[in-house]
Structures are given as C-alpha cells and as structure tokens.
Amino acid sequence: MARRCVPTLDAGDLISIPLSDGFIAVGQIILPGVSFYLGVDPSRRTTVEAPHDFAPKLFAWTNDAELYRGNWEKLVDRLPVSPDFPRPDFKVEIAGRMVVESFEGQMIRDFVPGQDDALNYRSTQSPLLVQDAVNALNGLGDWLPMFDKLLRPR
C-alpha cells in the first residue's frame, strides 16, 4: 500500500477546507509546525481566485490529519501573513510551574494569578472540529459552545 505524503506547510500557505455543501473555506498557515496555527476565512468559495479578500474569523492550533487523508488540500504557497492576525500569549504548566508563553512558544515569565487568569491554555483542536465550526458559521450545522474558543482571540 502506498504511503500518502503530507505537503510541507510554510507560513502563508493557503489550504482548502471542504464544507458539507460542496464549497470550500480557506485557511492560512500563520505558524507552521507539527501542530500549526491556522486562520480560517469561512466564506464559501468554489476556488481561491481572490486571496486578497481573505478575512479569517476562526483561529486554531490543529494538525495535518485531514491533509494526510487528502480531505484538506494545499492551494497556494507562501502568501504574506497579515500582522493583524492574533498572536496571543498562553498559560502553560511546565513541570508543575505555571508560566506565560508567547505565541511562538517562548517562555515570557511566571504566571501571575489575577493578572493572567484570562489567558487560555495552549491546546490543539482536531481538524474535524475546525471543519465543523466553519460549517456552523455557514449555517450548515449547529454552533456548539466548544467552537467559541476558535473565535478571534483577544
């Protein structure tokens, strides 16, 4: 059996996310890696003829499982990533110690209760959860409370 190859993902790459009605939504890789940070424009499209109007509404750390399965596809290489995309800090526990970590994964400082409580934990969402949220934004499914964490972070 032939092994499927996942395309290399770089910052700025656009990928297609299929909607349940046959259209696609477009995601842009903001920070590549084993788990990558993705901004998704849920607008229903048939192609990516106008990436300049890319307006992401959802943001998530996710993985390449749907790219591996061939359900998501890499469309365009390395377009500029908007500096306006959110790059939030996160609270992380490392060896029993709470710290604040930058978007890029660098430890900034110790966590300060009361000051840093609003920060989210860094977590990875399944690609199918991301896809379900995009479908819900297009009226193709119910919006579930778990999708709220994918909305533009503060």
PDB file of C-alpha atoms in Angstrom:
ATOM      1  CA  MET A   1       0.000   0.000   0.000  1.00  0.00           C
ATOM      2  CA  ALA A   2       1.403   3.383  -0.992  1.00  0.00           C
ATOM      3  CA  ARG A   3       2.032   5.805   1.843  1.00  0.00           C
ATOM      4  CA  ARG A   4       0.352   9.192   1.443  1.00  0.00           C
ATOM      5  CA  CYS A   5       2.619  12.231   1.739  1.00  0.00           C
ATOM      6  CA  VAL A   6       1.614  15.381   3.593  1.00  0.00           C
ATOM      7  CA  PRO A   7       2.720  18.582   1.866  1.00  0.00           C
ATOM      8  CA  THR A   8       5.259  20.749   3.656  1.00  0.00           C
ATOM      9  CA  LEU A   9       3.476  23.709   5.193  1.00  0.00           C
ATOM     10  CA  ASP A  10       5.030  27.146   5.476  1.00  0.00           C
ATOM     11  CA  ALA A  11       3.745  30.404   6.922  1.00  0.00           C
ATOM     12  CA  GLY A  12       1.393  31.981   4.397  1.00  0.00           C
ATOM     13  CA  ASP A  13       0.313  28.777   2.657  1.00  0.00           C
ATOM     14  CA  LEU A  14      -3.399  28.565   1.880  1.00  0.00           C
ATOM     15  CA  ILE A  15      -5.316  25.331   2.349  1.00  0.00           C
ATOM     16  CA  SER A  16      -8.852  24.334   1.386  1.00  0.00           C
ATOM     17  CA  ILE A  17     -11.324  23.111   3.983  1.00  0.00           C
ATOM     18  CA  PRO A  18     -14.342  21.382   2.423  1.00  0.00           C
ATOM     19  CA  LEU A  19     -17.803  22.413   3.515  1.00  0.00           C
ATOM     20  CA  SER A  20     -20.661  19.950   3.688  1.00  0.00           C
ATOM     21  CA  ASP A  21     -22.435  21.687   0.765  1.00  0.00           C
ATOM     22  CA  GLY A  22     -19.574  21.134  -1.715  1.00  0.00           C
ATOM     23  CA  PHE A  23     -17.999  24.589  -1.386  1.00  0.00           C
ATOM     24  CA  ILE A  24     -14.681  25.245   0.347  1.00  0.00           C
ATOM     25  CA  ALA A  25     -13.443  27.614   3.018  1.00  0.00           C
ATOM     26  CA  VAL A  26      -9.836  28.776   3.006  1.00  0.00           C
ATOM     27  CA  GLY A  27      -7.320  28.623   5.828  1.00  0.00           C
ATOM     28  CA  GLN A  28      -3.922  30.280   6.009  1.00  0.00           C
ATOM     29  CA  ILE A  29      -0.993  28.856   7.941  1.00  0.00           C
ATOM     30  CA  ILE A  30       0.132  31.523  10.394  1.00  0.00           C
ATOM     31  CA  LEU A  31       2.737  29.478  12.277  1.00  0.00           C
ATOM     32  CA  PRO A  32       3.832  26.153  10.753  1.00  0.00           C
ATOM     33  CA  GLY A  33       4.944  23.085  12.673  1.00  0.00           C
ATOM     34  CA  VAL A  34       3.821  19.604  13.694  1.00  0.00           C
ATOM     35  CA  SER A  35       0.796  21.370  15.101  1.00  0.00           C
ATOM     36  CA  PHE A  36       0.200  24.531  13.121  1.00  0.00           C
ATOM     37  CA  TYR A  37      -1.695  27.734  13.816  1.00  0.00           C
ATOM     38  CA  LEU A  38      -4.348  28.404  11.239  1.00  0.00           C
ATOM     39  CA  GLY A  39      -6.600  31.366  10.461  1.00  0.00           C
ATOM     40  CA  VAL A  40      -9.787  30.370   8.601  1.00  0.00           C
ATOM     41  CA  ASP A  41     -11.950  32.554   6.393  1.00  0.00           C
ATOM     42  CA  PRO A  42     -15.294  30.707   6.490  1.00  0.00           C
ATOM     43  CA  SER A  43     -16.583  32.370   3.296  1.00  0.00           C
ATOM     44  CA  ARG A  44     -17.990  29.789   0.889  1.00  0.00           C
ATOM     45  CA  ARG A  45     -15.873  29.617  -2.282  1.00  0.00           C
ATOM     46  CA  THR A  46     -15.528  27.347  -5.265  1.00  0.00           C
ATOM     47  CA  THR A  47     -11.882  28.339  -5.865  1.00  0.00           C
ATOM     48  CA  VAL A  48      -9.283  30.688  -4.467  1.00  0.00           C
ATOM     49  CA  GLU A  49      -9.367  33.304  -7.176  1.00  0.00           C
ATOM     50  CA  ALA A  50      -9.195  36.269  -4.806  1.00  0.00           C
ATOM     51  CA  PRO A  51      -6.971  35.601  -1.783  1.00  0.00           C
ATOM     52  CA  HIS A  52      -6.589  39.349  -1.249  1.00  0.00           C
ATOM     53  CA  ASP A  53     -10.030  39.395   0.348  1.00  0.00           C
ATOM     54  CA  PHE A  54      -9.047  36.795   2.952  1.00  0.00           C
ATOM     55  CA  ALA A  55     -10.843  37.645   6.224  1.00  0.00           C
ATOM     56  CA  PRO A  56     -10.311  34.985   8.895  1.00  0.00           C
ATOM     57  CA  LYS A  57     -12.861  34.612  11.661  1.00  0.00           C
ATOM     58  CA  LEU A  58     -11.605  31.391  13.276  1.00  0.00           C
ATOM     59  CA  PHE A  59      -8.139  30.630  14.636  1.00  0.00           C
ATOM     60  CA  ALA A  60      -6.856  27.305  15.915  1.00  0.00           C
ATOM     61  CA  TRP A  61      -3.840  25.179  16.596  1.00  0.00           C
ATOM     62  CA  THR A  62      -4.547  21.982  14.681  1.00  0.00           C
ATOM     63  CA  ASN A  63      -2.699  19.170  12.910  1.00  0.00           C
ATOM     64  CA  ASP A  64      -2.243  17.734   9.414  1.00  0.00           C
ATOM     65  CA  ALA A  65      -4.553  14.702   9.748  1.00  0.00           C
ATOM     66  CA  GLU A  66      -7.037  15.927   7.114  1.00  0.00           C
ATOM     67  CA  LEU A  67      -4.182  16.925   4.779  1.00  0.00           C
ATOM     68  CA  TYR A  68      -2.774  13.413   5.204  1.00  0.00           C
ATOM     69  CA  ARG A  69      -6.171  11.904   4.360  1.00  0.00           C
ATOM     70  CA  GLY A  70      -6.440  14.193   1.327  1.00  0.00           C
ATOM     71  CA  ASN A  71      -9.596  15.917   2.608  1.00  0.00           C
ATOM     72  CA  TRP A  72      -7.859  19.283   3.032  1.00  0.00           C
ATOM     73  CA  GLU A  73      -5.560  20.438   0.228  1.00  0.00           C
ATOM     74  CA  LYS A  74      -2.704  22.885  -0.009  1.00  0.00           C
ATOM     75  CA  LEU A  75      -3.732  25.503  -2.587  1.00  0.00           C
ATOM     76  CA  VAL A  76      -1.211  28.345  -2.677  1.00  0.00           C
ATOM     77  CA  ASP A  77       2.338  28.749  -1.361  1.00  0.00           C
ATOM     78  CA  ARG A  78       3.584  31.460   0.964  1.00  0.00           C
ATOM     79  CA  LEU A  79       1.346  34.483   0.676  1.00  0.00           C
ATOM     80  CA  PRO A  80       2.087  37.283   3.146  1.00  0.00           C
ATOM     81  CA  VAL A  81       0.586  36.698   6.584  1.00  0.00           C
ATOM     82  CA  SER A  82      -1.175  39.756   7.944  1.00  0.00           C
ATOM     83  CA  PRO A  83       0.471  41.294  11.003  1.00  0.00           C
ATOM     84  CA  ASP A  84      -3.089  41.933  12.228  1.00  0.00           C
ATOM     85  CA  PHE A  85      -3.729  38.235  12.844  1.00  0.00           C
ATOM     86  CA  PRO A  86      -3.949  37.497  16.558  1.00  0.00           C
ATOM     87  CA  ARG A  87      -0.842  36.087  18.168  1.00  0.00           C
ATOM     88  CA  PRO A  88      -1.999  35.541  21.750  1.00  0.00           C
ATOM     89  CA  ASP A  89       0.094  34.604  24.752  1.00  0.00           C
ATOM     90  CA  PHE A  90      -0.864  31.409  26.581  1.00  0.00           C
ATOM     91  CA  LYS A  91      -0.703  30.000  30.080  1.00  0.00           C
ATOM     92  CA  VAL A  92       1.216  26.727  30.233  1.00  0.00           C
ATOM     93  CA  GLU A  93       2.154  24.367  33.014  1.00  0.00           C
ATOM     94  CA  ILE A  94       5.736  23.128  32.781  1.00  0.00           C
ATOM     95  CA  ALA A  95       6.934  20.639  35.405  1.00  0.00           C
ATOM     96  CA  GLY A  96       4.272  21.812  37.860  1.00  0.00           C
ATOM     97  CA  ARG A  97       5.067  25.510  37.319  1.00  0.00           C
ATOM     98  CA  MET A  98       2.614  27.881  35.628  1.00  0.00           C
ATOM     99  CA  VAL A  99       4.226  30.232  33.116  1.00  0.00           C
ATOM    100  CA  VAL A 100       3.132  32.623  30.379  1.00  0.00           C
ATOM    101  CA  GLU A 101       4.337  31.563  26.949  1.00  0.00           C
ATOM    102  CA  SER A 102       4.439  33.689  23.804  1.00  0.00           C
ATOM    103  CA  PHE A 103       2.548  32.757  20.660  1.00  0.00           C
ATOM    104  CA  GLU A 104       5.844  31.484  19.205  1.00  0.00           C
ATOM    105  CA  GLY A 105       6.393  29.176  22.210  1.00  0.00           C
ATOM    106  CA  GLN A 106       8.972  31.159  24.193  1.00  0.00           C
ATOM    107  CA  MET A 107       8.563  31.382  27.971  1.00  0.00           C
ATOM    108  CA  ILE A 108       7.928  35.035  28.875  1.00  0.00           C
ATOM    109  CA  ARG A 109       7.581  34.925  32.659  1.00  0.00           C
ATOM    110  CA  ASP A 110       5.926  33.199  35.569  1.00  0.00           C
ATOM    111  CA  PHE A 111       2.119  33.164  35.593  1.00  0.00           C
ATOM    112  CA  VAL A 112       0.652  35.873  37.859  1.00  0.00           C
ATOM    113  CA  PRO A 113      -2.735  34.920  39.380  1.00  0.00           C
ATOM    114  CA  GLY A 114      -5.265  37.706  38.948  1.00  0.00           C
ATOM    115  CA  GLN A 115      -3.245  39.293  36.142  1.00  0.00           C
ATOM    116  CA  ASP A 116      -3.025  36.341  33.732  1.00  0.00           C
ATOM    117  CA  ASP A 117      -6.254  34.471  34.529  1.00  0.00           C
ATOM    118  CA  ALA A 118      -7.876  35.470  31.219  1.00  0.00           C
ATOM    119  CA  LEU A 119      -5.141  33.783  29.164  1.00  0.00           C
ATOM    120  CA  ASN A 120      -6.107  30.494  27.523  1.00  0.00           C
ATOM    121  CA  TYR A 121      -4.155  27.282  27.769  1.00  0.00           C
ATOM    122  CA  ARG A 122      -2.389  26.377  24.533  1.00  0.00           C
ATOM    123  CA  SER A 123      -4.394  23.494  23.116  1.00  0.00           C
ATOM    124  CA  THR A 124      -4.663  21.743  19.771  1.00  0.00           C
ATOM    125  CA  GLN A 125      -8.067  21.262  18.140  1.00  0.00           C
ATOM    126  CA  SER A 126      -8.867  18.388  15.822  1.00  0.00           C
ATOM    127  CA  PRO A 127      -9.136  19.370  12.157  1.00  0.00           C
ATOM    128  CA  LEU A 128     -12.689  17.981  12.132  1.00  0.00           C
ATOM    129  CA  LEU A 129     -13.701  20.275  14.994  1.00  0.00           C
ATOM    130  CA  VAL A 130     -12.327  23.217  12.965  1.00  0.00           C
ATOM    131  CA  GLN A 131     -14.226  21.997   9.899  1.00  0.00           C
ATOM    132  CA  ASP A 132     -17.456  21.596  11.913  1.00  0.00           C
ATOM    133  CA  ALA A 133     -17.098  25.170  13.228  1.00  0.00           C
ATOM    134  CA  VAL A 134     -16.620  26.507   9.686  1.00  0.00           C
ATOM    135  CA  ASN A 135     -19.726  24.599   8.562  1.00  0.00           C
ATOM    136  CA  ALA A 136     -21.683  26.037  11.511  1.00  0.00           C
ATOM    137  CA  LEU A 137     -20.649  29.604  10.610  1.00  0.00           C
ATOM    138  CA  ASN A 138     -22.137  28.929   7.175  1.00  0.00           C
ATOM    139  CA  GLY A 139     -25.446  27.643   8.583  1.00  0.00           C
ATOM    140  CA  LEU A 140     -24.521  24.048   7.708  1.00  0.00           C
ATOM    141  CA  GLY A 141     -24.614  22.790  11.270  1.00  0.00           C
ATOM    142  CA  ASP A 142     -25.254  23.921  14.821  1.00  0.00           C
ATOM    143  CA  TRP A 143     -22.882  26.304  16.557  1.00  0.00           C
ATOM    144  CA  LEU A 144     -21.636  24.456  19.638  1.00  0.00           C
ATOM    145  CA  PRO A 145     -20.198  26.158  22.740  1.00  0.00           C
ATOM    146  CA  MET A 146     -16.872  24.370  22.157  1.00  0.00           C
ATOM    147  CA  PHE A 147     -16.445  26.407  18.942  1.00  0.00           C
ATOM    148  CA  ASP A 148     -16.305  29.675  20.911  1.00  0.00           C
ATOM    149  CA  LYS A 149     -12.610  29.136  21.668  1.00  0.00           C
ATOM    150  CA  LEU A 150     -11.896  29.275  17.914  1.00  0.00           C
ATOM    151  CA  LEU A 151     -13.227  32.802  17.512  1.00  0.00           C
ATOM    152  CA  ARG A 152     -10.695  35.607  17.182  1.00  0.00           C
ATOM    153  CA  PRO A 153      -8.755  35.618  20.466  1.00  0.00           C
ATOM    154  CA  ARG A 154      -8.155  38.803  22.417  1.00  0.00           C
TER     155      ARG A 154
END
